[in-house]
Short mmCIF file of C-alpha atoms in Angstrom, two decimals:
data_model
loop_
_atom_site.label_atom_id
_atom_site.label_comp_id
_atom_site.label_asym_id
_atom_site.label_seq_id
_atom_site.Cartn_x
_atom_site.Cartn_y
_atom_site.Cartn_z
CA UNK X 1 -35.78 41.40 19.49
CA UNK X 2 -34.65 38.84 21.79
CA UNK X 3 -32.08 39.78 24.59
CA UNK X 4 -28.74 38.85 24.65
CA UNK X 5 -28.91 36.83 27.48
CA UNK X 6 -30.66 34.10 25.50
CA UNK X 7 -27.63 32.86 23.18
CA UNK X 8 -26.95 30.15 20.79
CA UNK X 9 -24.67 28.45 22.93
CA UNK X 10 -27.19 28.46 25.74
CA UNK X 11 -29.70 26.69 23.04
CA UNK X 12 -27.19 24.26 22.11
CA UNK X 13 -26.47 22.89 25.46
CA UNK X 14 -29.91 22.62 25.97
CA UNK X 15 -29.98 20.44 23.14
CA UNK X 16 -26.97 18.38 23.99
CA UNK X 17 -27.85 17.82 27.61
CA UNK X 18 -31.35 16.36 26.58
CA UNK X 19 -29.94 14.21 24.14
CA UNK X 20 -26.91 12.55 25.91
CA UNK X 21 -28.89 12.77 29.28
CA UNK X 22 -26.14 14.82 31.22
CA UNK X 23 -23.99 17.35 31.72
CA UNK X 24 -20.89 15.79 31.36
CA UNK X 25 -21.30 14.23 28.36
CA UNK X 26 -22.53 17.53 26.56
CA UNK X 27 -19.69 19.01 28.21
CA UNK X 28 -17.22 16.52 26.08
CA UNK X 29 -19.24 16.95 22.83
CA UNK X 30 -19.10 20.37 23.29
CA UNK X 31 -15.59 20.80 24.14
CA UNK X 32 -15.92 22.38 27.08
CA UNK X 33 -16.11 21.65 31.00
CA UNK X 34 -19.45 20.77 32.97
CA UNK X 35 -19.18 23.75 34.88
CA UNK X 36 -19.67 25.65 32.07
CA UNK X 37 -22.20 23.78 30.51
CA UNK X 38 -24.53 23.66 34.10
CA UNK X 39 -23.77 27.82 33.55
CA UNK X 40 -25.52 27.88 30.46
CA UNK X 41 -28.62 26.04 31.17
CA UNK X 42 -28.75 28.03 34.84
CA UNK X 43 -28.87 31.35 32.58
CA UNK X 44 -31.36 30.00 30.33
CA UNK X 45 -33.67 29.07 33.35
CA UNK X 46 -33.28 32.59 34.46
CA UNK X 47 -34.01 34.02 31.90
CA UNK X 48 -36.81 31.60 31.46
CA UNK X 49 -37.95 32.14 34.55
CA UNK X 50 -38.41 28.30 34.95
CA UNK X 51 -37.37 25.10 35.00
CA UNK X 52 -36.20 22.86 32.41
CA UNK X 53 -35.03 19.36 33.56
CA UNK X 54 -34.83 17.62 37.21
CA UNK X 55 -31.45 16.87 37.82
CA UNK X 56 -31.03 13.42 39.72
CA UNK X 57 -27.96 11.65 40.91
CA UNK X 58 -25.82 12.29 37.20
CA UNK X 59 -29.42 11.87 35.28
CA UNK X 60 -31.14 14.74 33.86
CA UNK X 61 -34.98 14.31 33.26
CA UNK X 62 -36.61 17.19 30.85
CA UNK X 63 -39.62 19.36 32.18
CA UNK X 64 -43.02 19.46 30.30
CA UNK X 65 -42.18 22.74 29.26
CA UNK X 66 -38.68 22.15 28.96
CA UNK X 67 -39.68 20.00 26.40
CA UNK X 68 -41.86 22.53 24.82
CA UNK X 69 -38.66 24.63 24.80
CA UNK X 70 -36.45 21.91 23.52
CA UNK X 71 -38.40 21.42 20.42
CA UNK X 72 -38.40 25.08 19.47
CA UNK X 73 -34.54 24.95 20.67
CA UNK X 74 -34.03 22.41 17.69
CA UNK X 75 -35.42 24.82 15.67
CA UNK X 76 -33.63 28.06 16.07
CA UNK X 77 -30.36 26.23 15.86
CA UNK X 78 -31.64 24.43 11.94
CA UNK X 79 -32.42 28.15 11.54
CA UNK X 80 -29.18 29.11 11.69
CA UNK X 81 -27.70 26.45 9.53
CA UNK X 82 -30.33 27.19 6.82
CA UNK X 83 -28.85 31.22 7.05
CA UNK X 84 -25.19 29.51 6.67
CA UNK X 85 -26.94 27.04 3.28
CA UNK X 86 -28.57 30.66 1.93
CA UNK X 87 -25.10 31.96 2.37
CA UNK X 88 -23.44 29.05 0.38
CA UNK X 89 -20.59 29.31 3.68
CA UNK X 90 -21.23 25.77 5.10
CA UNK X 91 -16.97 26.88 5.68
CA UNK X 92 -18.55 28.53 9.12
CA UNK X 93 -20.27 25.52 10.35
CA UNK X 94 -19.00 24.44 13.44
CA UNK X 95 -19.46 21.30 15.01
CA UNK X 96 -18.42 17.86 15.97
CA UNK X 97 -19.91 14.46 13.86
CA UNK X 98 -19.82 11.05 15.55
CA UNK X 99 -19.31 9.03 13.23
CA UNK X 100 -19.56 5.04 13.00
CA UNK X 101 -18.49 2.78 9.72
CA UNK X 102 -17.91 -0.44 9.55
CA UNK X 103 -14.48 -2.45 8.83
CA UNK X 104 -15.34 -2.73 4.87
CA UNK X 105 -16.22 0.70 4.58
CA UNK X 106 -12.95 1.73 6.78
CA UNK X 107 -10.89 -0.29 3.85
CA UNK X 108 -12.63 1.30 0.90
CA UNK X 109 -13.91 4.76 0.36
CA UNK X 110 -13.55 6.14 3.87
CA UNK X 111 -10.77 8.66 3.10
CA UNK X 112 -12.26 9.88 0.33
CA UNK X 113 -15.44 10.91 1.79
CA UNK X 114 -13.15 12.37 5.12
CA UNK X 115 -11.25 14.67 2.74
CA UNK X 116 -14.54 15.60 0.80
CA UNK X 117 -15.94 16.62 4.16
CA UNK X 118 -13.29 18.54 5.68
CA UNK X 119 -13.23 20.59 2.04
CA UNK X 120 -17.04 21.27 2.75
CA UNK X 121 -16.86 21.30 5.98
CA UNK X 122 -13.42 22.79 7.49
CA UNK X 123 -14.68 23.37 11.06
CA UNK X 124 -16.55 20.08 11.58
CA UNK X 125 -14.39 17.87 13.44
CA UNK X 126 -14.82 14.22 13.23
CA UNK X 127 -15.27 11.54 15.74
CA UNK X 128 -14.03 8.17 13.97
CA UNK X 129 -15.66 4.87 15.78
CA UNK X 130 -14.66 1.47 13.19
CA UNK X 131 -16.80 -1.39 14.50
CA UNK X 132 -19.58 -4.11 13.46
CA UNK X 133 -22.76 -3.15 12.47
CA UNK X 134 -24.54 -4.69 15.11
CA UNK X 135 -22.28 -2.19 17.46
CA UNK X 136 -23.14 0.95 15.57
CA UNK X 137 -26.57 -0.16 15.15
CA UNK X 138 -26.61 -0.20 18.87
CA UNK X 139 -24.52 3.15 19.21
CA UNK X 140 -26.62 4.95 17.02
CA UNK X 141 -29.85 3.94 19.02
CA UNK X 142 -28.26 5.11 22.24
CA UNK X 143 -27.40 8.21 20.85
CA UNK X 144 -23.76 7.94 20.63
CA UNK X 145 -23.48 8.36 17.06
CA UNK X 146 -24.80 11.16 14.76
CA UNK X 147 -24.47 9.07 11.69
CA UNK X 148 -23.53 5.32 11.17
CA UNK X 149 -22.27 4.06 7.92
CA UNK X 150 -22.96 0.04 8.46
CA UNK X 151 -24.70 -3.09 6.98
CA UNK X 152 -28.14 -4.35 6.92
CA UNK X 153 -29.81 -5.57 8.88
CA UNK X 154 -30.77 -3.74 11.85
CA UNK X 155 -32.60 -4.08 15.00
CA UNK X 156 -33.22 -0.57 15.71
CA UNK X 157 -35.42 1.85 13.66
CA UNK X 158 -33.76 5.21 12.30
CA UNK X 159 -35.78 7.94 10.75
CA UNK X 160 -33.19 9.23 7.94
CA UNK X 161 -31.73 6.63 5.93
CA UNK X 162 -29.76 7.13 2.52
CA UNK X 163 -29.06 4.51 0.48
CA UNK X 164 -24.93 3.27 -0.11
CA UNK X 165 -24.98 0.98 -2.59
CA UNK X 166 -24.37 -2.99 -2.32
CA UNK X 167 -21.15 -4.75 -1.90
CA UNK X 168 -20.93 -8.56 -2.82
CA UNK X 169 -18.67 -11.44 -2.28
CA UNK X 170 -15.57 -13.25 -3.52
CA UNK X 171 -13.56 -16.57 -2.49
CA UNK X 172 -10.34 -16.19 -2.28
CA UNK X 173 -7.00 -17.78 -1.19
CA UNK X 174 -3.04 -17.58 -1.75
CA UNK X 175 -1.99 -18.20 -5.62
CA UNK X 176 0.48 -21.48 -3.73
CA UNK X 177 -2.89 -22.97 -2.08
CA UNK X 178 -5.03 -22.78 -5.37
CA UNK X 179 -3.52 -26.00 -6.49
CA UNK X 180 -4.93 -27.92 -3.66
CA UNK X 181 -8.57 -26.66 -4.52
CA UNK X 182 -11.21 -28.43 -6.53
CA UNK X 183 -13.94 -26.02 -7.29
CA UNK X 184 -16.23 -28.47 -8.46
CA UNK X 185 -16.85 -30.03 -4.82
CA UNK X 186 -18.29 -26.52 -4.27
CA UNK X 187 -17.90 -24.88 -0.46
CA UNK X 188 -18.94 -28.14 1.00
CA UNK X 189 -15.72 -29.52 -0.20
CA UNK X 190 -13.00 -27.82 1.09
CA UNK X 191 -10.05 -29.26 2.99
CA UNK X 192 -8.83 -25.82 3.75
CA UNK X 193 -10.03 -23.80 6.45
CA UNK X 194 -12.75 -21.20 5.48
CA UNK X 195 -12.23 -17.85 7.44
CA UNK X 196 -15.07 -15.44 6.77
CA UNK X 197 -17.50 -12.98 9.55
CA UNK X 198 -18.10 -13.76 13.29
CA UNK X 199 -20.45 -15.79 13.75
CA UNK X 200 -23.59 -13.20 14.45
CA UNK X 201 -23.59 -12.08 11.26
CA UNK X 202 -25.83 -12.67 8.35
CA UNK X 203 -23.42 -13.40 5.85
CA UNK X 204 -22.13 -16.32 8.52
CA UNK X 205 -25.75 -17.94 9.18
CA UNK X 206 -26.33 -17.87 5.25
CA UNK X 207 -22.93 -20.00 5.18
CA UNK X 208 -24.15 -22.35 8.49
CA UNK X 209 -27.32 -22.70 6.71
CA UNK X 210 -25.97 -23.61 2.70
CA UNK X 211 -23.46 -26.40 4.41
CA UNK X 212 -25.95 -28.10 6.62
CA UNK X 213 -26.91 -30.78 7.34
CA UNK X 214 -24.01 -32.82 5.73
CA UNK X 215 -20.36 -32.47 7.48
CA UNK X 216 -18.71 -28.84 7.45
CA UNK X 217 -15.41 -27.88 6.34
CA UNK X 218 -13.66 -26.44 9.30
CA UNK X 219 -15.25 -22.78 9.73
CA UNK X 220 -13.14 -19.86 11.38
CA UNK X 221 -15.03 -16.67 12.15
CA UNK X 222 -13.58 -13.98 12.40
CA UNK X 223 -14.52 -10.16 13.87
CA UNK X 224 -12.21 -8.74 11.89
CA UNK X 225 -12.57 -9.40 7.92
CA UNK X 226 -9.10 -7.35 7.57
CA UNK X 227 -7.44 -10.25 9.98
CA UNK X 228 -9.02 -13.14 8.09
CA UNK X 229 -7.63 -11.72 4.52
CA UNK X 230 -4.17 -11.51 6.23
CA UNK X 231 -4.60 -14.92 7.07
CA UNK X 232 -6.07 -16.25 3.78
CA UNK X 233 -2.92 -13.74 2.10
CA UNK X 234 -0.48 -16.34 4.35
CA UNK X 235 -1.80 -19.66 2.68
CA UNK X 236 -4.18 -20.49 6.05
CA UNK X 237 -7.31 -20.85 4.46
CA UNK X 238 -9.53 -20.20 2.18
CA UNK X 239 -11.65 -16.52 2.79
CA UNK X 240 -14.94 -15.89 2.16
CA UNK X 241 -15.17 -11.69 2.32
CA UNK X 242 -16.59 -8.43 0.28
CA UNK X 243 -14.60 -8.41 -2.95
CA UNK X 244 -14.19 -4.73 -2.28
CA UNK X 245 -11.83 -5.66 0.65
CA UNK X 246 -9.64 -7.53 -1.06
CA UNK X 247 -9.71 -6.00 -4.39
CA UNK X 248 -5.86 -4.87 -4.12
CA UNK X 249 -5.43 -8.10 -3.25
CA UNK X 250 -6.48 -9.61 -6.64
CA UNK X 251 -5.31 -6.83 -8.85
CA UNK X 252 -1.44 -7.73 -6.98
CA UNK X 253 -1.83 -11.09 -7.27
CA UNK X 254 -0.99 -12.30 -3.27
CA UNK X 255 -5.02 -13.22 -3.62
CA UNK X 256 -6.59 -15.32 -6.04
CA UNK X 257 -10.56 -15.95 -6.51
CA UNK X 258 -11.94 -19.25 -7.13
CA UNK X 259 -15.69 -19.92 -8.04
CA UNK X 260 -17.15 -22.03 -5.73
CA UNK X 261 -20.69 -21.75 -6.83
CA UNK X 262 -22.42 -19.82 -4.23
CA UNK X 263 -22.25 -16.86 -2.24
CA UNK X 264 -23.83 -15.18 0.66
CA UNK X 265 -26.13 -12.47 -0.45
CA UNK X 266 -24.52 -9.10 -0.80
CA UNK X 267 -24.42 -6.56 1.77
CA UNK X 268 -26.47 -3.52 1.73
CA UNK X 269 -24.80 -0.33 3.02
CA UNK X 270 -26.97 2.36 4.06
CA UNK X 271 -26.05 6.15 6.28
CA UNK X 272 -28.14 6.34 8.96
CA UNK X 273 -29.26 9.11 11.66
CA UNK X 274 -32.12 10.09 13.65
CA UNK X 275 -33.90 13.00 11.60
CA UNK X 276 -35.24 14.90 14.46
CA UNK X 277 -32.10 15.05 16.42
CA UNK X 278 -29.70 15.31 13.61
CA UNK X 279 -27.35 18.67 12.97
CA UNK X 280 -27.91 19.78 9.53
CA UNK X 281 -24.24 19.02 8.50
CA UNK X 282 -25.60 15.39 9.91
CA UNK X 283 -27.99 14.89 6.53
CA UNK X 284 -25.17 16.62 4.16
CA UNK X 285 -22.74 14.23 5.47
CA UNK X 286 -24.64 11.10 5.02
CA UNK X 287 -25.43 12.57 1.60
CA UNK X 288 -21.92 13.14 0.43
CA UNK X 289 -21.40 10.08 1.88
CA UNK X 290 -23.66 8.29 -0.97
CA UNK X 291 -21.99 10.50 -3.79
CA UNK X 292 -18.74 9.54 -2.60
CA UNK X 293 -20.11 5.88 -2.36
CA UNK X 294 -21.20 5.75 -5.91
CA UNK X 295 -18.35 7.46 -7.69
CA UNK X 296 -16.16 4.83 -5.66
CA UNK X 297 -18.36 1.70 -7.24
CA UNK X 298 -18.56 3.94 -10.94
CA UNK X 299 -14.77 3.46 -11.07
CA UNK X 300 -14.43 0.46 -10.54
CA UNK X 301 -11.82 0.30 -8.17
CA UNK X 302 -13.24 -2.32 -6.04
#
């Protein structure tokens, strides 16, 4: 049997100082203060009876065989999640999810998964970053998020990938600027102003590239789609967003949608994490997350 002086919470820092690259950010994931942390990982040397990582001005470098360590680390802690899955108790997991979504998925279904996971998950505490998927994408790379909820595409590779479903798009504008609007001129006609995505994104490009090369309507990108439906909802122009977002909007009547003839492809939403990192409750929550995804687009709410 293995002594008590090699503990779980020894493991776990190990893991957590190897993936955030010091102390004092496992310290903050963990909850607790570096001291305590540098504690942990001095008692698992000991014990050891080596070393596991060069410390260097804040940076922490692993050891060959603190490496070799690591990896079975990893395991013994997916161990013990697989005793609480046997047990059916995931009601005793205990940890912390970073988690990134983008604006459209912050305006949609987001609450609905949160309260699904904290009934599954009571002890997991969540981390809530809202930002573009270009952000996240970036996050998640860098290890600063354990699962990222976001848009294709992406520019950096993640092992575990589920599947969210698409979301496609709608014109809309205010019910008292629909008189002014000829459909049949088609986007390259409007008068009105035409607020859709900042202008890094996909969907904003497509637009760039179906107007040119003849003269543009006036084009006003926005980082924030929630901003740019305010502004379409107070007769400023015409918006060019996920129907999903707006959805209230058109079932209230303070949007309308006009056909304009085209539209950007849709996006495709996929949960994302790195597989060989990842907690267990990691892959359950990016698999609730597509449950919760697809009852939202089965009832047709949005």
């Amino acid at each position: 049997m293995i002594s008590n002086t090699l503990t779980l919470k020894q493991l776990e820092a190990l893991v957590w100082v190897a993936d955030l690259g010091s102390f004092r950010k496992a310290a903050a994931h963990l909850g607790t203060t570096q001291p305590n942390i540098s504690a942990r990982i001095a008692a698992l040397e000991a014990t050891l009876g080596f070393s596991l990582m060069a410390r260097d001005a804040g940076s922490v470098e692993m050891t060959p065989r603190g490496l070799d360590v690591l990896e079975q680390a990893r395991k013994s802690l997916r161990a013990v999640e697989g005793v609480l899955d046997v047990a059916a108790r995931p009601d005793l997991a205990e940890d912390r999810l970073r988690l990134g979504v983008t604006e459209l998925i912050a305006t949609t279904w987001l609450h609905d998964f949160l309260r699904a996971l904290r009934q599954d998950y009571p002890r997991v505490t969540v981390e809530l970053t809202v930002d573009l998927s270009r952000t996240l994408d970036a996050e998640l790379a860098a290890n600063a998020l354990d699962l990222a909820l976001q848009n294709a595409p992406f520019s950096h590779a993640a092992t575990g990938e589920i599947t969210l479903g698409s979301y496609g798009y709608a014109w809309v504008a205010a019910p008292d600027l629909m008189s002014g609007i000829d459909p049949s001129t088609g986007v390259s006609g409007m008068t009105a102003p035409i607020l859709t995505h900042a202008r890094h994104t996909q969907a904003f490009q497509e637009l760039q590239a179906h107007l040119a090369p003849g003269p543009a309507p006036r084009l006003v990108p926005s980082s924030s789609l929630n901003s740019a439906i305010l502004m379409a909802v107070n007769g400023m122009g015409v918006a060019m967003v996920p129907r999903a977002m707006v959805a209230g909007h058109l079932a209230g009547g303070t949007l309308a949608e006009v056909d304009l003839g085209w539209q950007p492809e849709p996006l495709d939403f996929t949960a994302r994490f790195h597989v060989d990192r990842a907690a267990g409750v990691v892959r359950k929550a990016a698999e609730l997350a597509a449950r919760v995804a697809a009852e939202d687009q089965l009832s047709g709410s949005h």
